Short mmCIF file of N, CA, C and O in Angstrom, two decimals:
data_model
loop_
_atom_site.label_atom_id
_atom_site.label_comp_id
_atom_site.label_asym_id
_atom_site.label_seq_id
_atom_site.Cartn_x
_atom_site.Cartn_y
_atom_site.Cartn_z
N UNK A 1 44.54 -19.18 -92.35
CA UNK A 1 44.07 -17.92 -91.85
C UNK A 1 42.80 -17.47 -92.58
O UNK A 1 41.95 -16.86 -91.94
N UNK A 2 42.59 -17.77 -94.03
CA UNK A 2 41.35 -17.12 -94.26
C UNK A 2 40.18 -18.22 -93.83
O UNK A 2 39.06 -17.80 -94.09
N UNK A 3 40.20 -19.50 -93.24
CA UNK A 3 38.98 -19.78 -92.95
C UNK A 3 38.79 -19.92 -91.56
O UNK A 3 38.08 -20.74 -90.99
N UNK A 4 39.48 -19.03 -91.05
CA UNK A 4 39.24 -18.18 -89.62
C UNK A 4 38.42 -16.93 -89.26
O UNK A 4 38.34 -15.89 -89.90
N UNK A 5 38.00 -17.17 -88.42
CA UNK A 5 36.73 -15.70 -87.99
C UNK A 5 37.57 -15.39 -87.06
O UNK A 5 38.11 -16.09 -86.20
N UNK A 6 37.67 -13.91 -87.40
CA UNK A 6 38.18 -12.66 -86.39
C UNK A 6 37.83 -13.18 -84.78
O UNK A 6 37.11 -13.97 -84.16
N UNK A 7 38.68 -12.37 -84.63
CA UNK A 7 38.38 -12.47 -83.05
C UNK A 7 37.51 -11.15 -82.52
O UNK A 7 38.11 -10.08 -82.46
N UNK A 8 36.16 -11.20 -82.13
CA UNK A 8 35.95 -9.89 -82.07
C UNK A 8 36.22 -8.42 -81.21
O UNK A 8 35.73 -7.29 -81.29
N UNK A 9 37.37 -9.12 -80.28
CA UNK A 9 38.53 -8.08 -79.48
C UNK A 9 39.32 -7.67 -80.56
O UNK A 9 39.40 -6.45 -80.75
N UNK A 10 39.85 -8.35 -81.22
CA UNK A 10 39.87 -8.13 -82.39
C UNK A 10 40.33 -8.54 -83.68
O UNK A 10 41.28 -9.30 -83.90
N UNK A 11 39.40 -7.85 -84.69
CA UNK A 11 38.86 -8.24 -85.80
C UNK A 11 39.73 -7.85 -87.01
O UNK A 11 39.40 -7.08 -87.91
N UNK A 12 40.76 -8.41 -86.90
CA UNK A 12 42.29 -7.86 -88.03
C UNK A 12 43.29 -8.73 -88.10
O UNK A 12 44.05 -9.24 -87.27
N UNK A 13 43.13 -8.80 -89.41
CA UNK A 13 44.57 -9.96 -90.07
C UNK A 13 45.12 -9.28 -90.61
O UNK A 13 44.68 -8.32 -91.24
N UNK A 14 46.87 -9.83 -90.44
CA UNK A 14 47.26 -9.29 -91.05
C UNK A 14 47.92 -10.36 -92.00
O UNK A 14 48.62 -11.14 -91.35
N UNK A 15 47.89 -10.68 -93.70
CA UNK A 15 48.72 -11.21 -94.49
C UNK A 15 49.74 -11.10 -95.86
O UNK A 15 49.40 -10.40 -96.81
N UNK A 16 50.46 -11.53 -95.86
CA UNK A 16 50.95 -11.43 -97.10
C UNK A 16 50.78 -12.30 -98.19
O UNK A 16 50.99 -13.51 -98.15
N UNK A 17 50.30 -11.51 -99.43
CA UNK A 17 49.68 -12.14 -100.28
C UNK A 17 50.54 -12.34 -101.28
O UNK A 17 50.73 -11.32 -101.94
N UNK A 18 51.30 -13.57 -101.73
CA UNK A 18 52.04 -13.75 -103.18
C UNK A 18 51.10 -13.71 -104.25
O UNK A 18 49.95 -14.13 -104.16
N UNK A 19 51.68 -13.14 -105.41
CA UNK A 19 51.27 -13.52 -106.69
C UNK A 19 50.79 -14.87 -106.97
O UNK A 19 49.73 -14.99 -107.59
N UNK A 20 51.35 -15.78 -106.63
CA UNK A 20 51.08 -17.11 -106.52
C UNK A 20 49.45 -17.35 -106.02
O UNK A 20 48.50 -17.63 -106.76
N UNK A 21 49.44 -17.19 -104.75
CA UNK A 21 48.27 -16.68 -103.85
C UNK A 21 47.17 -16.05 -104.14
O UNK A 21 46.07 -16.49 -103.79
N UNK A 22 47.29 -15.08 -104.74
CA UNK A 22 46.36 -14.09 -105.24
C UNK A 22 45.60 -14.95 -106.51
O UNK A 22 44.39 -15.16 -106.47
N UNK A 23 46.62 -15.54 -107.86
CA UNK A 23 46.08 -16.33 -108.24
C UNK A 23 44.94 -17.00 -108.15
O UNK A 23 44.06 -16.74 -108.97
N UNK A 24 44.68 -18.08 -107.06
CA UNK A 24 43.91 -19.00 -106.60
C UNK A 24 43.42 -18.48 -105.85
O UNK A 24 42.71 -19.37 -105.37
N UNK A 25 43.14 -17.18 -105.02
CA UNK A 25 42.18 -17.03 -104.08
C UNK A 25 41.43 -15.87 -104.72
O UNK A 25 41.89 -14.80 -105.10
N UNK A 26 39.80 -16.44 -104.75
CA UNK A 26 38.90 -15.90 -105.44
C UNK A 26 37.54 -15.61 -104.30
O UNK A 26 36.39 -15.23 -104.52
N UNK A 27 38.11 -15.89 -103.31
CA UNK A 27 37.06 -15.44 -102.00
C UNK A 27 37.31 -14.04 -101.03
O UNK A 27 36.48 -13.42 -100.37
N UNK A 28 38.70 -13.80 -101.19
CA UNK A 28 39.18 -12.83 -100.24
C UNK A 28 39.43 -11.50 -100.46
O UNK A 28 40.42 -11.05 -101.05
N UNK A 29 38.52 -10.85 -100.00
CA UNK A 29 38.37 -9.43 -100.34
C UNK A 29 38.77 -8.36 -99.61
O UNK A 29 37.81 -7.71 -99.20
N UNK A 30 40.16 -7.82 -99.19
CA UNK A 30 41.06 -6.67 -98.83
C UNK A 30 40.28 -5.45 -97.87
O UNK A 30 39.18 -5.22 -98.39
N UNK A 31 40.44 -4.81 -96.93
CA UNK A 31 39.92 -3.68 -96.71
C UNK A 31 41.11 -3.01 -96.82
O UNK A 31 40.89 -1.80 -96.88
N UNK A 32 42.75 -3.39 -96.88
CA UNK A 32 43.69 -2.45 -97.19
C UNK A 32 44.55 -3.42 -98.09
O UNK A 32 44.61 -4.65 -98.05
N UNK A 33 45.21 -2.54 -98.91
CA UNK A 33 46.14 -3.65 -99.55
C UNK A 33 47.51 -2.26 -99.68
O UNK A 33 47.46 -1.05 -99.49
N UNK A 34 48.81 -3.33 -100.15
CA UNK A 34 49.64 -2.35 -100.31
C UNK A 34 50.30 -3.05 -101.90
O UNK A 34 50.39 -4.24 -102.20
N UNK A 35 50.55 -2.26 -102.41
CA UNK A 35 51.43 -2.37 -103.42
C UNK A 35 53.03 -1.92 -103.31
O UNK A 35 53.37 -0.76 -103.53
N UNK A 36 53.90 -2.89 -102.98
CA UNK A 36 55.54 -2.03 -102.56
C UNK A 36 56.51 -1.75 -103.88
O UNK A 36 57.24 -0.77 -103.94
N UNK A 37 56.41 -2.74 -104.92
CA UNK A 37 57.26 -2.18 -105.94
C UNK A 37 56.83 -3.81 -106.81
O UNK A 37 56.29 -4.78 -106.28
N UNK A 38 57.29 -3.69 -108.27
CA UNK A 38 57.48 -4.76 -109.38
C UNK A 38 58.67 -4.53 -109.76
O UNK A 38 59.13 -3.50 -110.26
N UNK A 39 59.46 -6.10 -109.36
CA UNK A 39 60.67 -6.77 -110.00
C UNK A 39 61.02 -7.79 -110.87
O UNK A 39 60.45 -8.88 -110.81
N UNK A 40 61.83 -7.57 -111.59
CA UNK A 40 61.91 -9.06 -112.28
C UNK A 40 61.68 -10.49 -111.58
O UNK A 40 62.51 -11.39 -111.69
N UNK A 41 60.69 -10.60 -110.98
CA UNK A 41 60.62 -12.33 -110.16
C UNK A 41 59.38 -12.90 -110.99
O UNK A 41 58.46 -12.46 -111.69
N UNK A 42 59.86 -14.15 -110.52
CA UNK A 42 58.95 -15.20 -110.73
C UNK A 42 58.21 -15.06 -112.09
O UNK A 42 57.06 -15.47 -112.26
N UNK A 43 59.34 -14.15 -113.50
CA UNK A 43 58.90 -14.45 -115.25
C UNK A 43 58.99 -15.55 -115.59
O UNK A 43 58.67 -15.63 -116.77
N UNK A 44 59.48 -17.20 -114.84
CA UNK A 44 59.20 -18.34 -115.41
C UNK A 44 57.78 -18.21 -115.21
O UNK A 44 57.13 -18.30 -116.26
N UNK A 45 57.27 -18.08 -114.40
CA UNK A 45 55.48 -18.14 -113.82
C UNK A 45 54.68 -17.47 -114.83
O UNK A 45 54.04 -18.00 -115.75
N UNK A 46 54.80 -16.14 -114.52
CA UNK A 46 53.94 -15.26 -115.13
C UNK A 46 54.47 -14.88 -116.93
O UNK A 46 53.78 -14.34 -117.79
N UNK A 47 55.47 -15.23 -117.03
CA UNK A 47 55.96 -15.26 -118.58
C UNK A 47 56.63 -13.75 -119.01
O UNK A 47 57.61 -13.49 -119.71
N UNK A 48 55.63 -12.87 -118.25
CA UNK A 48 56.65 -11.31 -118.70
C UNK A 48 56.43 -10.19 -117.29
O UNK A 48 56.09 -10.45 -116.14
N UNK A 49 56.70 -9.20 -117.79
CA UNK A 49 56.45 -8.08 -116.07
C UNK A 49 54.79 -7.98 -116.37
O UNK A 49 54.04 -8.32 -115.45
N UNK A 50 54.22 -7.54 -117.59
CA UNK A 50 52.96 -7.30 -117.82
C UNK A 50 51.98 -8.46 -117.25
O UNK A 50 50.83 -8.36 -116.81
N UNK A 51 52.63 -9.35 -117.38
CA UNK A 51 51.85 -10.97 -116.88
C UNK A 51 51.84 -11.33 -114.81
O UNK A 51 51.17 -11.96 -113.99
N UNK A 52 53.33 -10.24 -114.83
CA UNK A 52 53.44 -10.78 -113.26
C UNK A 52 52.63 -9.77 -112.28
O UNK A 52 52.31 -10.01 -111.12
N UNK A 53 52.25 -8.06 -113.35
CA UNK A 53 51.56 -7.21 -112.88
C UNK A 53 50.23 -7.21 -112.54
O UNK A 53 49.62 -6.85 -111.54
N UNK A 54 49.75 -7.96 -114.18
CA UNK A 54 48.41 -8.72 -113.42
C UNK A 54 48.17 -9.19 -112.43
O UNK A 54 47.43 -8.61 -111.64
N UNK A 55 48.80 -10.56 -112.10
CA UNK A 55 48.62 -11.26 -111.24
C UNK A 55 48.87 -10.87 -109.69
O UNK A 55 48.32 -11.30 -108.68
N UNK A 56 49.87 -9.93 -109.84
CA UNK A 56 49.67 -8.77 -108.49
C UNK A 56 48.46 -7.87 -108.15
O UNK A 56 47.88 -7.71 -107.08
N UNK A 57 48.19 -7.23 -109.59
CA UNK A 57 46.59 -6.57 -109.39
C UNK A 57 45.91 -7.07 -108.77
O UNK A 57 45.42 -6.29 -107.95
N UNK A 58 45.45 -8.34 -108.66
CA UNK A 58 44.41 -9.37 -107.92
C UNK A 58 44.26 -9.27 -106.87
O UNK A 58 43.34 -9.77 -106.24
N UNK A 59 45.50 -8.34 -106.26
CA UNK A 59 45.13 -7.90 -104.53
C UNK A 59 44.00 -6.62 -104.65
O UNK A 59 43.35 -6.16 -103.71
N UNK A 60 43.97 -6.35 -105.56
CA UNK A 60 42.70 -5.10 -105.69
C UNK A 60 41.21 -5.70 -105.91
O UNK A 60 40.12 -5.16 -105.72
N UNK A 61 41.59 -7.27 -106.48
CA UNK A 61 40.01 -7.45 -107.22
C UNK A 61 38.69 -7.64 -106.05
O UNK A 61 38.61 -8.50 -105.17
N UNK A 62 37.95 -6.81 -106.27
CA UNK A 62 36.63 -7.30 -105.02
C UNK A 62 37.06 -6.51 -104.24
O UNK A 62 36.92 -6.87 -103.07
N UNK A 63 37.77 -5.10 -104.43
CA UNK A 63 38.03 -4.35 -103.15
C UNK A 63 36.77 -3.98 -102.28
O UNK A 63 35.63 -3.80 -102.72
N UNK A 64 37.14 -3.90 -101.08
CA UNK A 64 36.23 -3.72 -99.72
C UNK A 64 35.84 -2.32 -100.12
O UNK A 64 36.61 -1.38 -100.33
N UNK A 65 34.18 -2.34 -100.21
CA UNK A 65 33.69 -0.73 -100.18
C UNK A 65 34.87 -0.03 -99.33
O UNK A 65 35.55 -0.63 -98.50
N UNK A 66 35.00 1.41 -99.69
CA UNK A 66 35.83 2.34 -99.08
C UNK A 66 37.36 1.64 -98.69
O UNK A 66 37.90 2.28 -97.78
N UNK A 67 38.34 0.25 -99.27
CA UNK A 67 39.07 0.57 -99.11
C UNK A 67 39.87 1.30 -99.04
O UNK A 67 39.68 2.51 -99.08
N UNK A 68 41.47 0.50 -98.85
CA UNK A 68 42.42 1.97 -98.67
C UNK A 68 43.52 1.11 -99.52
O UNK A 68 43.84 0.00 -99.09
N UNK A 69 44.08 1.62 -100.70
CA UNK A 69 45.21 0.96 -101.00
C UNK A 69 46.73 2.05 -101.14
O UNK A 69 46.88 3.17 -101.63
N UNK A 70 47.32 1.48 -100.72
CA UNK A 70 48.77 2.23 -100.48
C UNK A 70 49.46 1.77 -101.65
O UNK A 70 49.35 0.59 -101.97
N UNK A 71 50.23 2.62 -102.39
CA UNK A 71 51.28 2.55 -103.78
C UNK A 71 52.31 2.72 -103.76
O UNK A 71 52.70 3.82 -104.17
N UNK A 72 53.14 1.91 -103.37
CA UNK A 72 54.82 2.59 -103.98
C UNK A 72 54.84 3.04 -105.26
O UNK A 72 54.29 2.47 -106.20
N UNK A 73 55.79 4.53 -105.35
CA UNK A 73 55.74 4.68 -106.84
C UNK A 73 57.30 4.72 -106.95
O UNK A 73 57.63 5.74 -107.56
N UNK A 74 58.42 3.93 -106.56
CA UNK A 74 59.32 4.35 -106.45
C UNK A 74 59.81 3.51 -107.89
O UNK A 74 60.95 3.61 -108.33
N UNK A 75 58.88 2.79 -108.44
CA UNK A 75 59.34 1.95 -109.73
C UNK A 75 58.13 2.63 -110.90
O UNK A 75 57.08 3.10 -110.44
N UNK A 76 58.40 2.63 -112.43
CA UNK A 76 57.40 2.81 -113.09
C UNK A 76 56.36 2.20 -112.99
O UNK A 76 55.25 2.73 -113.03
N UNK A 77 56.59 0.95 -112.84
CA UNK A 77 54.67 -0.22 -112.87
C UNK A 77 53.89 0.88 -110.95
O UNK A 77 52.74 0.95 -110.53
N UNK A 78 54.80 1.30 -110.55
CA UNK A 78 53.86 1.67 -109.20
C UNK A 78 53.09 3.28 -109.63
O UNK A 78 52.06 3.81 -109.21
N UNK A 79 53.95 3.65 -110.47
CA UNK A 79 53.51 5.40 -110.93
C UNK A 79 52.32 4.88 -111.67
O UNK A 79 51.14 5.17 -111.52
N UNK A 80 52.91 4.00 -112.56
CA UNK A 80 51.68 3.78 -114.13
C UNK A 80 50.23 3.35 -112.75
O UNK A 80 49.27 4.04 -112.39
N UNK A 81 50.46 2.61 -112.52
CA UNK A 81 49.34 2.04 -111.12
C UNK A 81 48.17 3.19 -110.47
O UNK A 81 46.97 3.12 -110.20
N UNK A 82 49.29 4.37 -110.36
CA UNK A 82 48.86 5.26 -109.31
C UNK A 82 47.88 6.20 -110.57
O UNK A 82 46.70 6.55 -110.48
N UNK A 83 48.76 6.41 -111.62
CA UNK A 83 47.95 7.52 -112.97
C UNK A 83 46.88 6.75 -112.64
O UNK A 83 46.19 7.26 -111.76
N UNK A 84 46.54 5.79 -112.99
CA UNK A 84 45.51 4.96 -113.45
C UNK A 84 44.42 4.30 -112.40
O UNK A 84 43.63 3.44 -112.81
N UNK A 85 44.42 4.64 -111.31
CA UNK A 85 44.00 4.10 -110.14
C UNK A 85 42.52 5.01 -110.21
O UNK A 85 42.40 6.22 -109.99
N UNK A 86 41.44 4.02 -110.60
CA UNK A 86 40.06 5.10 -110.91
C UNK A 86 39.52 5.12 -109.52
O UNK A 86 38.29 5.02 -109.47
N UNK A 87 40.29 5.26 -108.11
CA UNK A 87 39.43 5.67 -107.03
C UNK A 87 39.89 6.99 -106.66
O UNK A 87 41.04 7.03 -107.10
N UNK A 88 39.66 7.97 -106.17
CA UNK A 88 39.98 9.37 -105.02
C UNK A 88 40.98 8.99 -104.34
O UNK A 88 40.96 8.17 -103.43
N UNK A 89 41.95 9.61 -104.78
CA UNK A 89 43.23 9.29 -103.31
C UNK A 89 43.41 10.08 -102.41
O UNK A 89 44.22 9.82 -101.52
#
């Protein structure tokens, strides 16, 4: 899907991005992203929550002028996210 061009009827993907994913993709830049919550998964990978949070952040990196990102805050890593989020919500 990302080395696909929109269709220009229309011009919208929709994907889900793993941690895994986000990782290795250093081309793809969001006009919306969502953040739903951080759980204990995949600490063989990332080694701790702080390590797996990063690697979730990466859906933010290179955000699209004027994105839009949506936050669950229904866990602490989504509140701490939201304090700290240096755009206008």
């Amino acid at each position: 899907v990302l080395d696909s061009s929109p269709d220009p009827r229309q011009p919208l993907f929709v994907i889900e991005a793993s941690s895994y994913q986000l990782e290795y993709s250093t081309r793809i830049r969001f006009h919306l992203a969502v953040w739903l919550n951080l759980t204990p998964d995949h600490l063989e990978r990332h080694g701790s929550m702080e390590g797996y949070a990063r690697a979730k952040m990466r859906i933010f990196r290179g955000f699209a002028e004027k994105g839009m990102a949506v936050i669950g805050i229904d866990d602490n890593w989504g509140r701490g996210l939201l304090e700290t989020w240096p755009h206008p919500r």
